[in-house]
Structure formats: C-alpha cells, structure tokens
Short mmCIF file of C-alpha atoms in Angstrom, two decimals:
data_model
loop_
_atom_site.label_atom_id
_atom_site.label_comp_id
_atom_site.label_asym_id
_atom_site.label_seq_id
_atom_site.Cartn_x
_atom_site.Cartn_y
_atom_site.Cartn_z
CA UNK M 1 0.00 0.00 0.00
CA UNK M 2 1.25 3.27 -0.54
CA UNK M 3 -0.28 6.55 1.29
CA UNK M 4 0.10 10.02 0.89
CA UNK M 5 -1.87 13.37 2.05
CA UNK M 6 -2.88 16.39 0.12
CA UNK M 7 -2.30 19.93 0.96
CA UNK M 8 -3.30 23.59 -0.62
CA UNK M 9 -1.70 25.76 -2.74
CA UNK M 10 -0.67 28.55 -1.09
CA UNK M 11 -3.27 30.68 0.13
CA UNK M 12 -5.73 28.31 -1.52
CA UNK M 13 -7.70 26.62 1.83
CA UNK M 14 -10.94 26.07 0.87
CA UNK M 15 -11.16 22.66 -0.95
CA UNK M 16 -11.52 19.57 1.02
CA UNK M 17 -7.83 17.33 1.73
CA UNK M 18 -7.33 13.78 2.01
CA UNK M 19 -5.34 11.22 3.59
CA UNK M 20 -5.27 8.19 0.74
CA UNK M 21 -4.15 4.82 0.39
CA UNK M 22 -3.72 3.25 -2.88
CA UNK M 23 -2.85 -0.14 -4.34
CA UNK M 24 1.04 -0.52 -5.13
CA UNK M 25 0.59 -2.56 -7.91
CA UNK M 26 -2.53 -0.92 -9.75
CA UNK M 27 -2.41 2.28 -8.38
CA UNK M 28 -5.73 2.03 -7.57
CA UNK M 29 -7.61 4.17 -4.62
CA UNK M 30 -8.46 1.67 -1.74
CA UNK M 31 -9.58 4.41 1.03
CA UNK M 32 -9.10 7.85 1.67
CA UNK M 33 -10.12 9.60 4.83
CA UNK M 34 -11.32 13.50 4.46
CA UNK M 35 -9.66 16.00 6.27
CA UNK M 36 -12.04 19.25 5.74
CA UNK M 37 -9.65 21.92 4.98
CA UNK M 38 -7.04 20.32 7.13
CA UNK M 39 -4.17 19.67 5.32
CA UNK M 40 -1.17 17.12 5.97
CA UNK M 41 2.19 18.49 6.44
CA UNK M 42 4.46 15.20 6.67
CA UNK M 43 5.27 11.88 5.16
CA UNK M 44 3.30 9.52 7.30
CA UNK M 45 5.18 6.90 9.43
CA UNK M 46 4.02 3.30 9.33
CA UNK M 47 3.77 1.19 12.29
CA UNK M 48 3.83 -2.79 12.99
CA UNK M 49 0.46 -2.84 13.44
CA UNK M 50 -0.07 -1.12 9.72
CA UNK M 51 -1.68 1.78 11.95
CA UNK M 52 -0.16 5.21 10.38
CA UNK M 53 1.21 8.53 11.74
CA UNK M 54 1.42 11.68 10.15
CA UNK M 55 1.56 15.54 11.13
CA UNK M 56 -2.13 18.25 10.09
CA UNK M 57 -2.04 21.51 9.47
CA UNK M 58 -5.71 21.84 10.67
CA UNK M 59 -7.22 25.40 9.67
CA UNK M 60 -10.66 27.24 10.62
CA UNK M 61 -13.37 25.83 8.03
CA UNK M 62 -14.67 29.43 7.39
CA UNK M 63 -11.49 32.11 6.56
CA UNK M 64 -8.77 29.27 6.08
CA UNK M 65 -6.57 30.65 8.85
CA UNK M 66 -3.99 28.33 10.52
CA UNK M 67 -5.57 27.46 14.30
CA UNK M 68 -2.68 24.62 14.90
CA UNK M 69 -0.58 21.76 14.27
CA UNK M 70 -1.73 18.16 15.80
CA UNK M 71 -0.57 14.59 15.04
CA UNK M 72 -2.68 11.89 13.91
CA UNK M 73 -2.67 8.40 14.46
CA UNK M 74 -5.29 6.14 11.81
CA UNK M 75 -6.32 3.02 11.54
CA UNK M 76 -4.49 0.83 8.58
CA UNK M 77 -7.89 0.90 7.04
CA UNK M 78 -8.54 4.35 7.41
CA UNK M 79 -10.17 5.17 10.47
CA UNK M 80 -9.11 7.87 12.79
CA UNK M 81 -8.23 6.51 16.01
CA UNK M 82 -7.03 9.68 18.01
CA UNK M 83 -4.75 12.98 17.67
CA UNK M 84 -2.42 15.04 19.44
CA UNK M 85 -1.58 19.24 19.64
CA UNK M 86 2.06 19.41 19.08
CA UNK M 87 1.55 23.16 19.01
CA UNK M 88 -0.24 24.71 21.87
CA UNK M 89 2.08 27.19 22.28
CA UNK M 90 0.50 28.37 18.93
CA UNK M 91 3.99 29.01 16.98
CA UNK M 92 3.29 30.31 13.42
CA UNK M 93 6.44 29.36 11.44
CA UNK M 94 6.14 26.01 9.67
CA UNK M 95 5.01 23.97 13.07
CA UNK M 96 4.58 20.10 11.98
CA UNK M 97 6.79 19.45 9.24
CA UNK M 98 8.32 16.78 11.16
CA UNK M 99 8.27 13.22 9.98
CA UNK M 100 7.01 10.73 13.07
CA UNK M 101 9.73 8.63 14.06
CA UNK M 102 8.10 5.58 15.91
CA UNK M 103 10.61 3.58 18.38
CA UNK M 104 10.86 -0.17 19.34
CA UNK M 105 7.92 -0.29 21.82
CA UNK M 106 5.73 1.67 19.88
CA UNK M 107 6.35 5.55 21.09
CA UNK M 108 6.14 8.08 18.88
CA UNK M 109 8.31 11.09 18.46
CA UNK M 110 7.92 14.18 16.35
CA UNK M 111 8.72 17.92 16.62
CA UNK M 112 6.56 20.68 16.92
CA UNK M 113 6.82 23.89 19.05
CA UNK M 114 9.05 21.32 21.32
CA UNK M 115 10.12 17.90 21.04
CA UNK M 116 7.01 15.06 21.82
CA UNK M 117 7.36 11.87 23.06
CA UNK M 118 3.95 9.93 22.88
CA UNK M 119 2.70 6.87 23.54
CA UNK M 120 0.50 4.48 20.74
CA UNK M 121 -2.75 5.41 22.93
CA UNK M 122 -2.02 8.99 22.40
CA UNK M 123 -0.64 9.65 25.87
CA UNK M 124 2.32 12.52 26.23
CA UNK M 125 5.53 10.44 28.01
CA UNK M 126 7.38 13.51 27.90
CA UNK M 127 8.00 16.66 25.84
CA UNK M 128 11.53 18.60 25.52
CA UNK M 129 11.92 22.29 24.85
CA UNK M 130 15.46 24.11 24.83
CA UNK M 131 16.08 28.21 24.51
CA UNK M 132 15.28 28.43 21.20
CA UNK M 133 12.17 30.44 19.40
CA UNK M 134 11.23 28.12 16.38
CA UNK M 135 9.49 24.99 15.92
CA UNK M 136 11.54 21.27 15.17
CA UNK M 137 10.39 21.00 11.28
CA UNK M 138 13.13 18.19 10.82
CA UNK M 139 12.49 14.86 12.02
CA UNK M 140 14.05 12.91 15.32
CA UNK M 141 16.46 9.84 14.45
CA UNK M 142 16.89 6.87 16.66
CA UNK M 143 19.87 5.51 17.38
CA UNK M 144 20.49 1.12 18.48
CA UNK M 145 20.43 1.99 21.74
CA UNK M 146 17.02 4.26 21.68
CA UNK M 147 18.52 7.99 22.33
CA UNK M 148 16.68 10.26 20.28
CA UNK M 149 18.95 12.74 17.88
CA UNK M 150 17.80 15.92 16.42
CA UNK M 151 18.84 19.17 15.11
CA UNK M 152 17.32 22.58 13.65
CA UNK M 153 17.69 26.43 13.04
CA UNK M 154 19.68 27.47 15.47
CA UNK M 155 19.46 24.10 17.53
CA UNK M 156 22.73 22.10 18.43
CA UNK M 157 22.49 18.54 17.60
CA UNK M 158 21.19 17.36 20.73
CA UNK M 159 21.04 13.57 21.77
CA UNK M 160 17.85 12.99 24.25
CA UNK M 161 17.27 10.09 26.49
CA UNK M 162 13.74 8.10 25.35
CA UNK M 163 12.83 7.38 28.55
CA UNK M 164 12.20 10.33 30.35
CA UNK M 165 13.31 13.55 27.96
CA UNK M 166 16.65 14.24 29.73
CA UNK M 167 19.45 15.50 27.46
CA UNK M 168 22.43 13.43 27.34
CA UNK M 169 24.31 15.31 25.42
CA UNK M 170 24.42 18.61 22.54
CA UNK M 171 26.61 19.65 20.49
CA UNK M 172 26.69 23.07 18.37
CA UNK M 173 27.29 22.38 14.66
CA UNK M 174 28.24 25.95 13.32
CA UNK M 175 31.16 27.95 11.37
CA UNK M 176 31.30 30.30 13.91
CA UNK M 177 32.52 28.86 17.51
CA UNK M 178 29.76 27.99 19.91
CA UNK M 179 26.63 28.68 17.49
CA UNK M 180 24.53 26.63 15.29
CA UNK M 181 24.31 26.69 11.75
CA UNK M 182 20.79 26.45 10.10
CA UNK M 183 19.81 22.76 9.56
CA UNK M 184 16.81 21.81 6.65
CA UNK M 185 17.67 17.83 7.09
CA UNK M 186 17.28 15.36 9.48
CA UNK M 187 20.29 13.59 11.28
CA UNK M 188 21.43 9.87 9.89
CA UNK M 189 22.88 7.63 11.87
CA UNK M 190 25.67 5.05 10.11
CA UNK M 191 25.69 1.23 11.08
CA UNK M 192 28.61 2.60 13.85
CA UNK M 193 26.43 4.91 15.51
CA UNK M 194 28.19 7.77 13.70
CA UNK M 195 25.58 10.66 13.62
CA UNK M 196 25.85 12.57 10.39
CA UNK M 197 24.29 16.26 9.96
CA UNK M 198 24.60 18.30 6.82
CA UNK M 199 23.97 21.86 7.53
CA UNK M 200 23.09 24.71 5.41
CA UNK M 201 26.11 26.42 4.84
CA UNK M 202 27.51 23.04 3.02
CA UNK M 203 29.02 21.48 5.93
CA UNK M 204 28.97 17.79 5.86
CA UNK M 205 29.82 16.59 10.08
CA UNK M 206 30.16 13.22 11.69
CA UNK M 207 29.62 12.68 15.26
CA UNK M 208 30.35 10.28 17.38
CA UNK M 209 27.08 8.67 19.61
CA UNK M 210 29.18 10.85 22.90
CA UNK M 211 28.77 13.59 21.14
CA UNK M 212 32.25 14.05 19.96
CA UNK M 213 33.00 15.76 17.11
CA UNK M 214 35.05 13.40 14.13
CA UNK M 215 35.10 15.11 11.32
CA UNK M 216 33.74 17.51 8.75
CA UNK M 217 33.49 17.72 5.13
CA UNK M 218 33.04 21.27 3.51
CA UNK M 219 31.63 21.14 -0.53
CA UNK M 220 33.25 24.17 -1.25
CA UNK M 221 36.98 21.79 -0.65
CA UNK M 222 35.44 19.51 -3.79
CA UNK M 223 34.55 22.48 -5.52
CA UNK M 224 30.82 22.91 -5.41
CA UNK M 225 28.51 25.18 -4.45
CA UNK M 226 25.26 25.47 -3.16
CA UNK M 227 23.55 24.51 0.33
CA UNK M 228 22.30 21.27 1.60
CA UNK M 229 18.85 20.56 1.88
CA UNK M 230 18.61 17.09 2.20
CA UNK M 231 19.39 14.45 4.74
CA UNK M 232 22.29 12.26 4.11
CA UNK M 233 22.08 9.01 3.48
CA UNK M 234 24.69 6.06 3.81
CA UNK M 235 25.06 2.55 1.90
CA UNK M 236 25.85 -0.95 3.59
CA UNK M 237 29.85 -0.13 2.93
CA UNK M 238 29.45 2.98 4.81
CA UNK M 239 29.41 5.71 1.53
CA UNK M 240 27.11 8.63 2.39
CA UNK M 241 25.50 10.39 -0.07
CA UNK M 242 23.99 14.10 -0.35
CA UNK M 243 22.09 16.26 -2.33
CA UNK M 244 22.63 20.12 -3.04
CA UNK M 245 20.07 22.84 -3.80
CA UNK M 246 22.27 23.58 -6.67
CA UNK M 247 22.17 20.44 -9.09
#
C-alpha cells in the first residue's frame, strides 16, 4: 500500500484534503479519509500494526486561517483513532513538518513547538523544549540503543534520552565557535552509531554517539557550491551520499 496526504496551494484553503491509500501494484484508490480543509504536512510513518502517523495543518473551516498543528494516528484501514496538539504554544512558522519517528515499543516522536514523546494510545511520556524560538520542522532519528537525535535552526544537535526527555548530550554544529548553523535535514545515523548532519552552509559533520566531534566535510573543498537541503544518506559499505540545492 502506498499513502500520501494532500495539501493547498498557497493561500488556496478552501477545498476539502485527504489522507489516501492506494494499491502498489494498480495504483488504484483503496480508502481515503477527508480532512475538511485540514491539510497534511508530513510523510506519514508506518507502524507494525499497519496503523499510520502523520503531522495536520488543521485550519478554521470558514477564513482558512492556521488554528494549529496536531498529530494523527489512523487506523491501517482508514479510520481515525485519536490525535495530538504538538503546538499549543500556537507558533506560526512552519510547526509540523516533522516526519514521526516511531521507536521499538511503539512511542512516537515528532517535533513541533518542542520535542514530543507519545505513547501508541495517544498519551504525552514527555516533551523537551530548549532556549530556542522556532518549531523542530526536521524529524528525530533513533539511534540502536534508543537515544533520540535531532537538530534545527539554530538548535545544536542534541542527543535525548527516550525514557524520560533528559538530554544526554548537545553539540553546536556551526562555522562560527559555539553557534549553530541552520539545519533543513534530518540527522542519519551510520551502522557505527556515527551521527551525520549536513547543515546549510555546506558542511557535511560526523559525530560520534558521545557527542564528539570526528570530522567535517566542507563542498566548497570539492569544488561545489550550493547549500544542503537534504538528509544524508549512507550505503551498507558505509558511503554517504547528499544532495545540493544547486544540481
């Protein structure tokens, strides 16, 4: 099965969105749930049960207007079975972009004006909020051991412990000494435990799962320009690849 959700153009809200599932091999529609004016801001996350997570947008049915960001949990046949306000602080600025990272006994953790940890009956563990004024648009990573990685704007890469919200350890990631460089892509996290974070000045770093700093890797030193906007990714013999907003 393969699912996706629908969204507006910008400053187009009035038209109904969906959350669909269709057939893999026919392409075929097999449900869809209706959303109102609500509009899906993430890739959804799939869990062992085939139940699905994904991130809304919801809006007020009459002007449009954003009223908040919440995270949904359905039913694998396409039945809502509860939601969540990752946004009651009522940030404006792209709350909910964050993928749902689901962990090994079934909690789920995404960003929104902080950092939620919630259980599969839609019950907060924990949440995490630093000093910083923006939202977490990029999604959490978990590492073997279950410690929760992130990074944003102006957000070290910070390594959080799952079972209570505690930070183990952060780390700035920036050119300048003891400030953080903005961040459009999630963490990955090699077959070591080797975090990897490319950052939007071009900066390519690996980090130990301490928190150490290893190395970094700047484009410009290949000769390229441009910034990264996508997460790296990393093959079975350990290669990482990366994409630039400049093909």
């Amino acid at each position: 099965i393969v699912y996706f959700g629908t969204s507006a153009l910008p400053d187009i809200h009035k038209k109904s969105q969906y959350f669909v599932a269709l057939d893999a091999e026919t392409g075929k529609e097999v449900w869809r749930l209706q959303l109102g004016i609500n509009e899906v801001r993430s890739a959804p996350a799939i869990s062992s049960d085939n139940s699905i997570y994904f991130t809304v947008e919801t809006r007020d049915p009459l002007n449009g207007t954003i009223q908040g960001d919440e995270l949904w949990h359905i039913s694998g046949d396409g039945h809502l079975i509860w939601k969540y306000d990752i946004n009651p602080s009522k940030l404006t600025s792209e709350v909910g972009l964050s993928i749902p990272t689901i962990g090994s006994d079934g909690t789920i953790y995404v960003g929104g004006d902080k950092l939620y940890a919630i259980d599969k009956d839609g019950a907060l563990r924990w949440s995490f909020s630093g000093q910083w004024p923006e939202a977490i648009r990029n999604a959490p990573v978990i590492g073997k051991d279950g410690t929760i990685y992130f990074v944003y704007h102006n957000i070290p890469l910070t390594a959080i412990n799952p079972n209570d919200g505690s930070v183990k350890w952060a780390l700035h990631l920036g050119v300048a000494p003891g400030e953080d460089d903005h961040c459009f892509s999630s963490p990955a996290i090699g077959a070591d435990g080797t975090i990897y974070v490319a950052t939007q000045p071009g900066i390519l770093y690996a980090v130990s799962n301490s928190g150490q700093l290893l190395w970094t890797f700047d484009i410009a030193s290949a000769g390229f320009t441009g910034a990264f906007r996508s997460s790296p990714s990393i093959d079975s013999n350990g290669s990482i690849y990366f994409g630039l907003n400049i093909g």
